[in-house]
Short mmCIF file of C-alpha atoms and ligand atoms in Angstrom, two decimals:
data_model
loop_
_atom_site.label_atom_id
_atom_site.label_comp_id
_atom_site.label_asym_id
_atom_site.label_seq_id
_atom_site.Cartn_x
_atom_site.Cartn_y
_atom_site.Cartn_z
CA MET A 1 -1.28 39.48 -40.96
CA ARG A 2 -2.97 42.73 -39.98
CA PRO A 3 -6.31 41.16 -39.06
CA LEU A 4 -4.51 38.89 -36.63
CA LEU A 5 -2.89 41.87 -35.01
CA ASN A 6 -6.31 43.45 -34.64
CA TRP A 7 -7.63 40.37 -32.94
CA MET A 8 -4.72 40.34 -30.58
CA LEU A 9 -5.38 43.96 -29.68
CA VAL A 10 -9.06 43.24 -29.18
CA LEU A 11 -8.18 40.40 -26.89
CA GLY A 12 -5.69 42.41 -24.96
CA THR A 13 -3.12 39.69 -25.36
CA LEU A 14 -0.56 41.54 -27.41
CA LEU A 15 2.81 40.33 -26.35
CA PRO A 16 5.80 42.56 -25.81
CA VAL A 17 7.90 43.17 -28.86
CA SER A 18 11.13 41.23 -28.61
CA GLY A 19 14.02 43.34 -27.46
CA CYS A 20 11.93 44.96 -24.75
CA ALA A 21 12.16 42.22 -22.20
CA PRO A 22 11.41 43.09 -18.58
CA GLN A 23 14.25 43.97 -16.29
CA ARG A 24 16.42 41.26 -14.86
CA GLY A 25 15.77 40.54 -11.24
CA ALA A 26 19.37 40.93 -10.20
CA GLY A 27 19.52 44.37 -11.71
CA ASP A 28 16.08 45.31 -10.50
CA PRO A 29 16.43 48.70 -8.79
CA SER A 30 13.50 47.99 -6.48
CA GLY A 31 15.16 44.77 -5.24
CA THR A 32 11.77 43.23 -4.61
CA VAL A 33 9.55 40.63 -6.16
CA ASP A 34 5.98 39.56 -5.43
CA LEU A 35 6.93 35.95 -4.81
CA LEU A 36 10.08 33.95 -4.23
CA LEU A 37 10.26 30.20 -4.73
CA LEU A 38 13.19 29.45 -2.47
CA GLY A 39 15.81 26.77 -2.95
CA GLY A 40 14.05 24.47 -5.40
CA ARG A 41 15.73 22.18 -7.90
CA VAL A 42 15.11 24.11 -11.08
CA LEU A 43 14.57 22.18 -14.29
CA ASP A 44 14.70 24.91 -16.92
CA GLY A 45 12.55 23.18 -19.55
CA ALA A 46 15.35 23.38 -22.11
CA GLY A 47 16.72 20.01 -21.04
CA SER A 48 19.36 21.06 -18.53
CA PRO A 49 19.76 18.95 -15.40
CA TRP A 50 18.39 20.54 -12.26
CA VAL A 51 20.34 23.01 -10.22
CA GLN A 52 19.30 24.67 -6.99
CA ARG A 53 18.00 28.19 -7.59
CA ASP A 54 15.63 30.76 -6.16
CA VAL A 55 12.99 31.94 -8.61
CA GLY A 56 11.48 35.40 -8.23
CA ILE A 57 8.19 36.44 -9.79
CA ARG A 58 6.79 39.90 -10.26
CA GLY A 59 3.44 40.39 -11.91
CA ASP A 60 3.06 37.75 -14.60
CA ARG A 61 6.77 37.26 -15.21
CA ILE A 62 9.75 35.44 -13.80
CA THR A 63 12.06 38.33 -12.99
CA PHE A 64 14.80 36.54 -11.12
CA VAL A 65 16.61 33.20 -11.24
CA GLY A 66 19.59 32.87 -8.93
CA SER A 67 20.44 33.32 -5.28
CA ALA A 68 18.04 35.76 -3.64
CA ARG A 69 20.37 36.08 -0.65
CA VAL A 70 23.36 37.04 -2.79
CA ALA A 71 21.23 39.46 -4.80
CA GLY A 72 19.68 40.92 -1.64
CA LEU A 73 16.25 40.35 -3.10
CA GLU A 74 13.17 40.85 -0.97
CA ALA A 75 9.79 39.34 -1.55
CA ALA A 76 6.27 40.08 -0.41
CA ASP A 77 5.53 36.34 -0.31
CA SER A 78 7.69 33.25 -0.40
CA ILE A 79 7.49 29.49 -0.76
CA ASP A 80 9.97 27.03 0.61
CA ALA A 81 10.70 24.88 -2.43
CA ARG A 82 13.68 23.01 -0.98
CA GLY A 83 13.63 19.39 -2.06
CA PHE A 84 11.03 20.10 -4.75
CA LEU A 85 11.46 20.37 -8.49
CA VAL A 86 10.64 23.76 -10.00
CA ALA A 87 9.74 23.44 -13.67
CA PRO A 88 7.87 25.36 -16.33
CA GLY A 89 4.15 24.59 -16.35
CA PHE A 90 3.36 21.63 -18.63
CA TRP A 91 1.94 21.87 -22.14
CA ASP A 92 -0.86 19.50 -23.03
CA ALA A 93 -0.15 19.22 -26.75
CA HIS A 94 -3.42 17.45 -27.53
CA SER A 95 -6.24 18.41 -25.23
CA HIS A 96 -10.00 18.37 -25.17
CA ALA A 97 -10.31 20.64 -22.14
CA GLU A 98 -13.75 22.23 -22.33
CA LEU A 99 -12.80 25.66 -21.07
CA GLU A 100 -15.94 27.24 -22.44
CA ARG A 101 -18.02 25.29 -19.92
CA GLU A 102 -18.82 26.98 -16.64
CA ASP A 103 -17.68 23.87 -14.78
CA GLY A 104 -14.76 23.28 -17.15
CA LYS A 105 -13.08 26.65 -17.15
CA TYR A 106 -11.21 25.98 -13.90
CA ALA A 107 -9.40 23.11 -15.63
CA LEU A 108 -8.63 21.42 -12.33
CA GLU A 109 -8.11 17.98 -13.90
CA PHE A 110 -5.28 19.54 -15.87
CA LEU A 111 -3.82 21.93 -13.29
CA HIS A 112 -3.38 19.13 -10.76
CA GLN A 113 -1.07 17.45 -13.27
CA GLY A 114 1.02 20.62 -13.54
CA ILE A 115 -0.47 21.59 -16.91
CA THR A 116 -0.68 25.34 -17.53
CA THR A 117 -1.22 25.43 -21.31
CA VAL A 118 -3.57 23.33 -23.44
CA VAL A 119 -3.72 22.94 -27.21
CA LEU A 120 -7.31 22.71 -28.49
CA GLY A 121 -9.32 22.45 -31.72
CA LEU A 122 -7.68 19.16 -32.72
CA ASP A 123 -8.76 15.96 -34.50
CA GLY A 124 -10.16 18.21 -37.23
CA GLY A 125 -12.84 19.54 -34.90
CA GLY A 126 -11.73 23.11 -34.27
CA SER A 127 -14.17 25.89 -35.07
CA ASN A 128 -12.78 28.84 -37.03
CA GLN A 129 -14.56 31.36 -34.78
CA ILE A 130 -11.43 31.69 -32.73
CA GLY A 131 -11.83 35.40 -32.10
CA ASP A 132 -15.14 34.73 -30.37
CA ILE A 133 -13.78 31.72 -28.52
CA PHE A 134 -10.81 33.69 -27.23
CA ALA A 135 -12.99 36.67 -26.32
CA GLY A 136 -15.25 34.27 -24.40
CA TYR A 137 -12.24 32.93 -22.51
CA THR A 138 -11.09 36.41 -21.63
CA GLU A 139 -14.54 37.42 -20.45
CA ALA A 140 -15.38 34.34 -18.37
CA GLY A 141 -11.82 33.51 -17.35
CA ILE A 142 -9.92 30.28 -17.88
CA GLY A 143 -7.68 28.33 -15.55
CA VAL A 144 -4.97 27.50 -18.10
CA ASN A 145 -3.55 29.14 -21.22
CA ALA A 146 -5.14 27.99 -24.48
CA ILE A 147 -3.96 27.57 -28.06
CA HIS A 148 -6.45 26.77 -30.83
CA PHE A 149 -6.32 25.05 -34.19
CA VAL A 150 -8.90 25.36 -36.95
CA GLY A 151 -10.27 21.99 -38.07
CA HIS A 152 -10.58 20.32 -41.44
CA ASN A 153 -13.63 18.30 -40.39
CA ALA A 154 -15.32 21.47 -39.19
CA ALA A 155 -14.54 23.18 -42.50
CA ARG A 156 -15.73 20.21 -44.56
CA ARG A 157 -18.94 19.79 -42.56
CA ALA A 158 -19.75 23.47 -42.95
CA ALA A 159 -19.11 23.37 -46.69
CA MET A 160 -20.62 20.03 -47.70
CA GLY A 161 -22.03 18.17 -44.71
CA ASN A 162 -20.96 14.58 -44.12
CA ASP A 163 -20.99 13.46 -47.73
CA ALA A 164 -18.62 10.74 -48.85
CA ARG A 165 -17.37 12.45 -52.00
CA ALA A 166 -14.90 15.00 -53.28
CA PRO A 167 -15.76 18.69 -52.94
CA ASP A 168 -16.76 20.63 -56.04
CA PRO A 169 -14.77 23.83 -56.73
CA GLU A 170 -17.21 26.00 -54.80
CA GLU A 171 -17.11 23.72 -51.78
CA MET A 172 -13.33 23.67 -51.91
CA ALA A 173 -13.30 27.46 -51.99
CA ALA A 174 -15.65 27.52 -49.00
CA MET A 175 -13.37 25.20 -47.06
CA LYS A 176 -10.35 27.35 -47.83
CA ALA A 177 -12.24 30.46 -46.71
CA TYR A 178 -13.16 28.65 -43.50
CA VAL A 179 -9.54 27.81 -42.76
CA ARG A 180 -8.40 31.31 -43.70
CA ALA A 181 -10.88 32.90 -41.30
CA GLY A 182 -9.53 30.72 -38.50
CA MET A 183 -5.94 31.62 -39.32
CA GLU A 184 -6.81 35.32 -39.47
CA GLN A 185 -8.24 35.01 -35.96
CA GLY A 186 -5.14 33.47 -34.44
CA ALA A 187 -5.37 29.73 -35.12
CA MET A 188 -2.08 27.89 -34.63
CA GLY A 189 -2.69 25.97 -37.82
CA LEU A 190 -4.88 23.34 -39.47
CA SER A 191 -5.88 20.19 -37.62
CA THR A 192 -7.26 17.04 -39.18
CA GLY A 193 -9.00 13.92 -37.99
CA LEU A 194 -8.72 11.79 -41.11
CA PHE A 195 -9.93 8.78 -39.15
CA TYR A 196 -13.26 10.49 -38.45
CA THR A 197 -16.32 11.53 -40.40
CA PRO A 198 -16.13 13.49 -42.66
CA GLY A 199 -12.33 13.73 -42.82
CA GLN A 200 -12.13 10.08 -43.86
CA PHE A 201 -13.85 11.00 -47.12
CA SER A 202 -11.11 13.41 -48.17
CA THR A 203 -8.10 12.77 -50.35
CA THR A 204 -4.55 13.65 -49.39
CA GLU A 205 -4.59 16.33 -52.09
CA GLU A 206 -7.63 18.02 -50.55
CA VAL A 207 -5.85 18.34 -47.23
CA ILE A 208 -2.63 19.59 -48.86
CA GLU A 209 -4.60 22.33 -50.60
CA LEU A 210 -6.17 23.44 -47.32
CA ASN A 211 -2.87 23.19 -45.50
CA ARG A 212 -1.41 25.62 -48.04
CA VAL A 213 -3.81 28.25 -46.70
CA SER A 214 -2.48 27.65 -43.19
CA ALA A 215 1.08 27.73 -44.58
CA GLU A 216 0.55 31.29 -45.84
CA TYR A 217 0.22 32.27 -42.18
CA GLY A 218 3.09 30.18 -40.88
CA GLY A 219 0.66 27.58 -39.52
CA ILE A 220 1.40 24.13 -38.14
CA TYR A 221 -0.29 20.94 -39.35
CA ASP A 222 -1.65 18.81 -36.50
CA THR A 223 -3.12 15.46 -37.35
CA HIS A 224 -5.00 12.56 -35.92
CA ASP A 225 -3.70 10.63 -38.89
CA ARG A 226 -5.90 8.52 -41.09
CA ASP A 227 -5.22 5.11 -39.78
CA LEU A 228 -2.91 4.66 -36.78
CA GLY A 229 -2.82 1.04 -37.89
CA ALA A 230 -6.22 -0.10 -36.68
CA ALA A 231 -8.61 1.33 -39.26
CA TYR A 232 -10.83 -1.14 -41.04
CA GLN A 233 -9.67 -1.52 -44.66
CA GLY A 234 -7.36 1.36 -43.90
CA VAL A 235 -4.10 2.42 -45.45
CA GLY A 236 -2.01 0.89 -42.66
CA TYR A 237 0.25 2.48 -40.10
CA ASP A 238 3.19 3.23 -42.39
CA ALA A 239 1.11 4.80 -45.16
CA SER A 240 -0.83 6.84 -42.63
CA VAL A 241 2.36 8.32 -41.17
CA ALA A 242 3.75 8.94 -44.65
CA GLU A 243 0.57 10.74 -45.71
CA ALA A 244 0.71 13.18 -42.79
CA ILE A 245 4.35 13.99 -43.47
CA ARG A 246 3.58 14.53 -47.16
CA ILE A 247 0.76 16.96 -46.27
CA GLY A 248 3.18 19.10 -44.30
CA GLU A 249 6.05 18.71 -46.71
CA GLU A 250 4.11 19.68 -49.84
CA ALA A 251 2.27 22.57 -48.20
CA GLY A 252 5.38 23.79 -46.39
CA THR A 253 4.31 23.50 -42.75
CA PRO A 254 5.67 21.72 -39.70
CA VAL A 255 3.75 18.60 -38.71
CA ILE A 256 2.72 17.28 -35.33
CA PHE A 257 1.16 13.87 -34.86
CA SER A 258 -1.48 13.75 -32.15
CA HIS A 259 -1.16 10.76 -29.84
CA PHE A 260 1.53 9.19 -32.03
CA ASN A 261 1.52 5.43 -31.52
CA PRO A 262 0.66 2.49 -33.76
CA GLN A 263 -2.54 0.70 -32.74
CA GLY A 264 -3.54 -2.93 -32.60
CA ALA A 265 -1.86 -6.20 -31.66
CA HIS A 266 -0.56 -6.52 -35.22
CA ASN A 267 1.50 -3.36 -34.66
CA ALA A 268 3.13 -4.44 -31.40
CA GLY A 269 6.79 -3.54 -31.56
CA ARG A 270 6.37 -1.50 -34.74
CA ALA A 271 6.92 1.97 -33.30
CA PRO A 272 10.47 2.19 -34.72
CA ALA A 273 9.01 2.16 -38.26
CA GLY A 274 7.03 5.35 -37.61
CA ALA A 275 9.85 6.97 -35.67
CA ARG A 276 12.21 6.32 -38.56
CA MET A 277 9.87 8.10 -40.97
CA ILE A 278 9.81 11.13 -38.70
CA ASP A 279 13.60 11.13 -38.41
CA GLU A 280 13.97 10.88 -42.18
CA ALA A 281 11.52 13.74 -42.73
CA ARG A 282 13.40 15.89 -40.24
CA ALA A 283 16.61 15.10 -42.11
CA ARG A 284 14.94 16.37 -45.31
CA GLY A 285 13.98 19.62 -43.61
CA VAL A 286 10.41 18.90 -42.55
CA ASN A 287 9.93 19.80 -38.90
CA VAL A 288 7.90 16.82 -37.70
CA MET A 289 7.14 16.19 -34.05
CA ALA A 290 4.61 14.19 -32.07
CA ALA A 291 2.83 13.92 -28.76
CA GLN A 292 1.89 10.89 -26.69
CA HIS A 293 -0.07 9.88 -23.63
CA PRO A 294 1.20 6.89 -21.70
CA TYR A 295 -1.94 4.70 -21.52
CA THR A 296 -2.71 1.58 -23.51
CA ALA A 297 -6.37 2.54 -23.96
CA THR A 298 -7.72 5.05 -26.45
CA GLN A 299 -10.94 7.02 -26.21
CA SER A 300 -13.12 7.98 -29.12
CA ASN A 301 -16.66 7.24 -30.26
CA LEU A 302 -18.56 4.06 -30.95
CA ARG A 303 -19.49 5.02 -34.50
CA ALA A 304 -15.88 5.56 -35.54
CA TYR A 305 -14.88 2.20 -34.07
CA THR A 306 -17.70 0.07 -35.45
CA ILE A 307 -19.29 1.59 -38.56
CA PRO A 308 -17.51 1.58 -41.94
CA GLY A 309 -17.25 4.78 -43.94
CA TRP A 310 -19.83 3.85 -46.59
CA ALA A 311 -22.48 3.46 -43.92
CA VAL A 312 -21.99 6.96 -42.47
CA ASP A 313 -22.08 8.70 -45.85
CA GLY A 314 -24.43 11.65 -45.30
CA GLY A 315 -24.14 11.63 -41.51
CA GLN A 316 -26.21 10.36 -38.61
CA ASP A 317 -29.69 10.40 -40.15
CA ALA A 318 -28.54 8.78 -43.37
CA MET A 319 -26.78 6.07 -41.34
CA VAL A 320 -29.84 5.35 -39.20
CA ALA A 321 -32.02 5.14 -42.32
CA ARG A 322 -29.74 2.37 -43.64
CA PHE A 323 -30.47 0.33 -40.51
CA ASP A 324 -33.96 -0.34 -41.92
CA ASP A 325 -32.67 -2.23 -44.96
CA PRO A 326 -32.10 -5.93 -44.10
CA GLN A 327 -29.63 -6.44 -46.97
CA VAL A 328 -27.57 -3.44 -45.93
CA VAL A 329 -27.70 -4.57 -42.31
CA ALA A 330 -26.40 -8.04 -43.19
CA ARG A 331 -23.32 -6.54 -44.80
CA LEU A 332 -22.92 -3.85 -42.14
CA ASP A 333 -23.08 -6.26 -39.21
CA GLN A 334 -20.34 -8.42 -40.68
CA GLU A 335 -18.13 -5.39 -41.19
CA THR A 336 -18.83 -4.20 -37.63
CA LEU A 337 -17.55 -7.56 -36.38
CA ASP A 338 -14.46 -7.24 -38.61
CA MET A 339 -13.81 -3.73 -37.28
CA LEU A 340 -14.16 -4.90 -33.69
CA ALA A 341 -11.81 -7.80 -34.32
CA LEU A 342 -9.06 -5.29 -35.18
CA ARG A 343 -9.66 -3.67 -31.79
CA GLY A 344 -9.56 -6.83 -29.71
CA GLY A 345 -13.30 -7.53 -29.70
CA ALA A 346 -16.40 -6.13 -27.99
CA SER A 347 -15.03 -6.85 -24.52
CA LYS A 348 -12.29 -4.28 -25.14
CA ILE A 349 -14.79 -1.50 -25.90
CA LEU A 350 -15.63 0.23 -22.61
CA PHE A 351 -18.35 2.88 -22.47
CA GLY A 352 -17.42 6.24 -20.99
CA ASP A 353 -20.70 7.65 -22.24
CA PRO A 354 -22.78 9.57 -19.70
CA ARG A 355 -25.86 7.40 -20.41
CA PRO A 356 -26.21 5.39 -17.18
CA GLU A 357 -27.29 2.22 -18.97
CA LEU A 358 -23.94 2.27 -20.80
CA ASN A 359 -21.43 4.01 -18.55
CA GLY A 360 -18.76 1.70 -17.17
CA LYS A 361 -19.85 -1.36 -19.14
CA THR A 362 -18.15 -3.02 -22.07
CA LEU A 363 -19.93 -3.41 -25.37
CA GLN A 364 -19.94 -7.16 -24.79
CA GLN A 365 -21.60 -6.70 -21.38
CA VAL A 366 -24.29 -4.46 -22.82
CA ALA A 367 -24.98 -6.96 -25.62
CA ASP A 368 -25.16 -9.81 -23.10
CA GLU A 369 -27.50 -7.86 -20.81
CA ARG A 370 -29.80 -7.15 -23.69
CA GLY A 371 -29.55 -10.64 -25.14
CA GLN A 372 -28.68 -9.17 -28.53
CA PRO A 373 -25.85 -9.88 -30.91
CA VAL A 374 -23.08 -7.26 -30.67
CA PRO A 375 -23.74 -5.64 -34.09
CA GLU A 376 -27.42 -5.19 -33.30
CA THR A 377 -26.50 -3.64 -29.95
CA VAL A 378 -24.21 -1.23 -31.80
CA ARG A 379 -26.97 -0.22 -34.21
CA ARG A 380 -29.51 0.31 -31.45
CA ILE A 381 -27.16 2.43 -29.38
CA LEU A 382 -26.12 4.52 -32.38
CA THR A 383 -29.72 5.07 -33.37
CA ASP A 384 -30.03 7.18 -30.21
CA GLY A 385 -26.79 9.00 -31.00
CA ASN A 386 -23.08 8.44 -30.94
CA ALA A 387 -21.46 7.20 -27.72
CA THR A 388 -18.14 7.87 -26.01
CA VAL A 389 -16.10 4.70 -25.71
CA MET A 390 -12.61 3.60 -24.79
CA ASN A 391 -10.71 0.87 -26.55
CA LEU A 392 -8.76 -1.00 -23.90
CA ASP A 393 -5.32 -2.45 -24.65
CA LEU A 394 -5.09 -0.96 -28.14
CA TYR A 395 -1.59 0.39 -27.67
CA ASP A 396 1.49 -1.68 -26.99
CA ASP A 397 3.29 -0.35 -23.91
CA TRP A 398 6.66 -1.26 -25.44
CA ASN A 399 5.85 1.03 -28.40
CA THR A 400 4.86 3.83 -26.02
CA ARG A 401 8.10 3.53 -24.08
CA TYR A 402 10.17 3.40 -27.24
CA LEU A 403 8.55 6.59 -28.54
CA ALA A 404 8.90 8.34 -25.16
CA GLN A 405 12.64 8.41 -25.80
CA ALA A 406 12.38 10.31 -29.08
CA GLU A 407 13.84 13.81 -29.06
CA TRP A 408 10.72 15.16 -30.77
CA MET A 409 8.17 13.65 -28.40
CA MET A 410 5.84 15.88 -26.42
CA THR A 411 3.16 14.78 -23.98
CA CYS A 412 -0.60 15.13 -24.11
CA THR A 413 -3.64 14.04 -22.16
CA ASP A 414 -5.98 13.76 -25.16
CA GLY A 415 -8.39 14.15 -22.26
CA ARG A 416 -11.84 15.67 -22.37
CA THR A 417 -13.30 17.49 -19.38
CA PRO A 418 -15.72 14.98 -17.83
CA ALA A 419 -19.43 15.65 -18.26
CA ALA A 420 -21.96 15.46 -15.46
CA GLY A 421 -22.97 11.85 -14.85
CA GLN A 422 -19.93 10.47 -16.62
CA ASP A 423 -18.82 8.17 -13.82
CA VAL A 424 -16.37 6.26 -15.99
CA VAL A 425 -14.01 8.33 -18.13
CA HIS A 426 -10.55 7.72 -19.47
CA PRO A 427 -8.15 8.35 -16.57
CA ARG A 428 -5.80 10.25 -18.88
CA VAL A 429 -7.75 13.46 -18.35
CA TYR A 430 -6.65 13.36 -14.71
CA GLY A 431 -3.34 11.57 -14.91
CA ALA A 432 -1.43 11.45 -18.19
CA PHE A 433 1.50 13.65 -17.15
CA PRO A 434 2.05 12.24 -13.64
CA ASN A 435 1.57 8.72 -15.04
CA LYS A 436 4.34 9.29 -17.58
CA LEU A 437 6.65 10.89 -15.02
CA ARG A 438 6.03 8.22 -12.43
CA ARG A 439 6.45 5.20 -14.65
CA PHE A 440 8.96 6.29 -17.29
CA VAL A 441 11.13 8.57 -15.14
CA TYR A 442 10.94 7.53 -11.51
CA GLU A 443 10.07 3.83 -11.57
CA ASP A 444 11.74 2.59 -14.74
CA SER A 445 14.30 5.30 -15.54
CA ILE A 446 13.83 5.07 -19.29
CA ILE A 447 14.01 8.87 -19.61
CA SER A 448 15.59 11.44 -17.30
CA PRO A 449 13.56 14.07 -15.43
CA GLN A 450 15.08 16.86 -17.52
CA PHE A 451 14.31 15.04 -20.77
CA ALA A 452 10.71 14.33 -19.76
CA VAL A 453 10.12 17.89 -18.56
CA ARG A 454 11.70 19.36 -21.70
CA GLY A 455 9.22 17.39 -23.84
CA MET A 456 6.36 18.65 -21.66
CA THR A 457 7.46 22.30 -21.78
CA GLY A 458 10.25 23.96 -23.75
CA LEU A 459 10.05 21.64 -26.73
CA ALA A 460 6.37 22.43 -27.19
CA ALA A 461 6.78 26.18 -26.73
CA THR A 462 9.57 26.24 -29.30
CA PHE A 463 7.61 24.15 -31.79
CA TYR A 464 4.50 26.29 -31.47
CA ASN A 465 6.71 29.38 -31.61
CA VAL A 466 5.22 30.93 -28.49
CA ALA A 467 7.56 33.60 -27.17
CA ASP A 468 8.66 33.82 -23.55
CA ARG A 469 6.97 30.65 -22.36
CA GLY A 470 8.00 27.07 -21.68
CA GLN A 471 11.20 27.70 -19.76
CA ILE A 472 12.28 29.02 -16.38
CA ARG A 473 14.07 32.16 -17.49
CA GLU A 474 14.21 35.75 -16.37
CA GLY A 475 11.77 37.85 -18.34
CA TRP A 476 9.59 34.90 -19.30
CA PHE A 477 6.01 34.30 -18.24
CA ALA A 478 5.62 32.76 -14.82
CA ASP A 479 3.90 29.51 -15.74
CA VAL A 480 5.54 27.35 -13.10
CA VAL A 481 4.95 24.03 -11.40
CA VAL A 482 6.58 23.03 -8.12
CA LEU A 483 6.65 19.25 -7.98
CA ASP A 484 7.29 16.85 -5.15
CA ALA A 485 9.00 14.13 -7.16
CA ALA A 486 8.59 11.61 -4.37
CA ARG A 487 4.82 12.06 -4.42
CA ILE A 488 4.11 12.31 -8.15
CA GLN A 489 1.20 9.98 -8.61
CA ASP A 490 -1.70 9.66 -10.99
CA ARG A 491 -4.58 8.41 -8.90
CA ALA A 492 -7.26 8.06 -11.55
CA THR A 493 -7.94 4.50 -12.64
CA PHE A 494 -10.38 3.03 -15.15
CA GLU A 495 -12.54 1.81 -12.25
CA ASP A 496 -12.33 5.01 -10.23
CA PRO A 497 -11.23 7.81 -12.51
CA HIS A 498 -12.43 10.98 -10.82
CA GLN A 499 -9.33 11.58 -8.73
CA PHE A 500 -6.91 14.43 -9.10
CA SER A 501 -3.24 13.61 -9.40
CA ALA A 502 -0.80 14.20 -6.58
CA GLY A 503 2.63 15.78 -6.61
CA ALA A 504 1.97 19.22 -8.09
CA VAL A 505 2.34 21.14 -4.83
CA HIS A 506 2.15 24.62 -6.31
CA VAL A 507 1.09 25.66 -9.81
CA LEU A 508 1.37 29.22 -11.08
CA VAL A 509 -0.27 30.48 -14.25
CA ASN A 510 0.91 33.87 -15.47
CA GLY A 511 2.34 34.58 -12.03
CA ARG A 512 -0.77 33.69 -10.04
CA PHE A 513 -1.29 30.65 -7.87
CA ALA A 514 -3.74 28.23 -9.46
CA ILE A 515 -2.76 25.59 -6.90
CA ARG A 516 -1.08 26.43 -3.63
CA ASP A 517 -0.06 23.77 -1.12
CA GLY A 518 -1.93 21.22 -3.20
CA ARG A 519 -5.20 23.13 -3.04
CA PRO A 520 -6.79 24.88 -6.02
CA THR A 521 -7.32 28.60 -5.66
CA ASN A 522 -9.84 28.75 -8.51
CA ALA A 523 -7.87 31.64 -9.94
CA LEU A 524 -8.68 32.03 -13.61
CA ALA A 525 -5.24 33.19 -14.62
CA GLY A 526 -4.99 31.55 -18.04
CA ARG A 527 -4.92 33.46 -21.30
CA PRO A 528 -5.66 32.66 -24.91
CA ILE A 529 -2.47 32.44 -26.95
CA PRO A 530 -2.96 33.38 -30.59
CA ARG A 531 -0.42 32.25 -33.17
CA GLN A 532 2.63 34.47 -33.18
CA ASP A 533 4.26 35.33 -36.43
CA GLY A 534 7.83 34.88 -37.50
CA GLY A 535 10.93 33.32 -36.03
CA GLY A 536 11.44 29.93 -34.53
CA VAL A 537 12.61 26.63 -35.92
CA GLY A 538 8.95 25.70 -35.89
CA ARG A 539 8.57 27.40 -39.25
ZN1 LIG B 1 -7.42 12.13 -31.78
#
């Protein structure tokens, strides 16, 4: 583990050794704090119901939780939080925040939801150059804290391109070395996107072998599982869930399912089957958890939704070359139609791609405009490159609500920082957390505020084994959101997505205001969070 320690020193993010926690506010000889949040309804993030407390912050830590008046505590600055909820900052357990972008580093889409920590490098895509990524964050500044995974697809692409075959021993060794380098540099674990190219070409055994490398470091296995129930000629929802659990169980790592929810009309009402498998795995000693966003639409890419695996063997250029062969095209076009049928048809595929001739239109609309059959439209678009698309109405809202009640359920946006010119994007990047709170907690009361907030905070911090974060506690990092429950509202819609959410009145990241009185400060107070060794039920 020594190289990891070196990286942490390089990054200046070495955390205090346990047992040397900062002084308690009440016993603080100076009797002062930098900031007092006065009289808010504190939800601790551990699941306790709210209780009225003052919260004192000094530097980057919460140093006081109690009654400031009784303790005689003075503050340089204070906020009247009466009537508001005071909670730990939220954890986006599956994020595509592009913090490395100059216009993405402020992370305002996320901060306005109350998110203060994002988990990146998922769906198998994470680079292993995590030391450089983290150093870049530290140098340029980031608006939220960031955790990174190293990706299986990235490892496979580096070792053997996009070939639809098994790796030879040298390629397998190269993939293992890739994962190891990521783990040495602070990766939280291995992520996969077995639905995507080239992950779809791998066997379960290949992933288990790579996950064993992560296991040596106490890593976590995060998966966009192979099927989710709507993959063409796939393994099916149940087998897909079982495979992910097996990968963690045999390698000896915890497992987290990204955006856990069965897809497709044929899986309506089937969430209990997947939940049961997770419960059974937990009963066997495998620490399996999941994250969800509350929307019925997914977002991914057109190629993954419409082109079968055999046709993307070798990658983009090899695929486009196949478009010239009429016999191949005849077979391909039929399979494209079969794939789309699983997803509700071309009218359910909505382009979020920045290309203006596509953005905001459905695949059916584009085909109609061009007077082309849908499969031909798909081929022509993909010839110019892959396209960002949503799949409307792919999730069953009943399933989502059922899963929201699971003890092991976290929350995620799965949202990507919008690109310039991307007028239509999935609203989840702006609204997943407020949407879930508004609908599931405040409108429909299917989960309590403390249960929802626990899944968004303390549960995640415990699972990822990140010390001193995820709860409102003395000595812990001051990642805090002050919420006006009456005003929690996601405002982004599919028609008009570029709208920040309301309700997060104040957001603090490592003790600094990122949002104050509803207005962003553009403070870049986030920090990279490398994997921390030892402890925790996460392991
Ligand atoms: Zn995914």
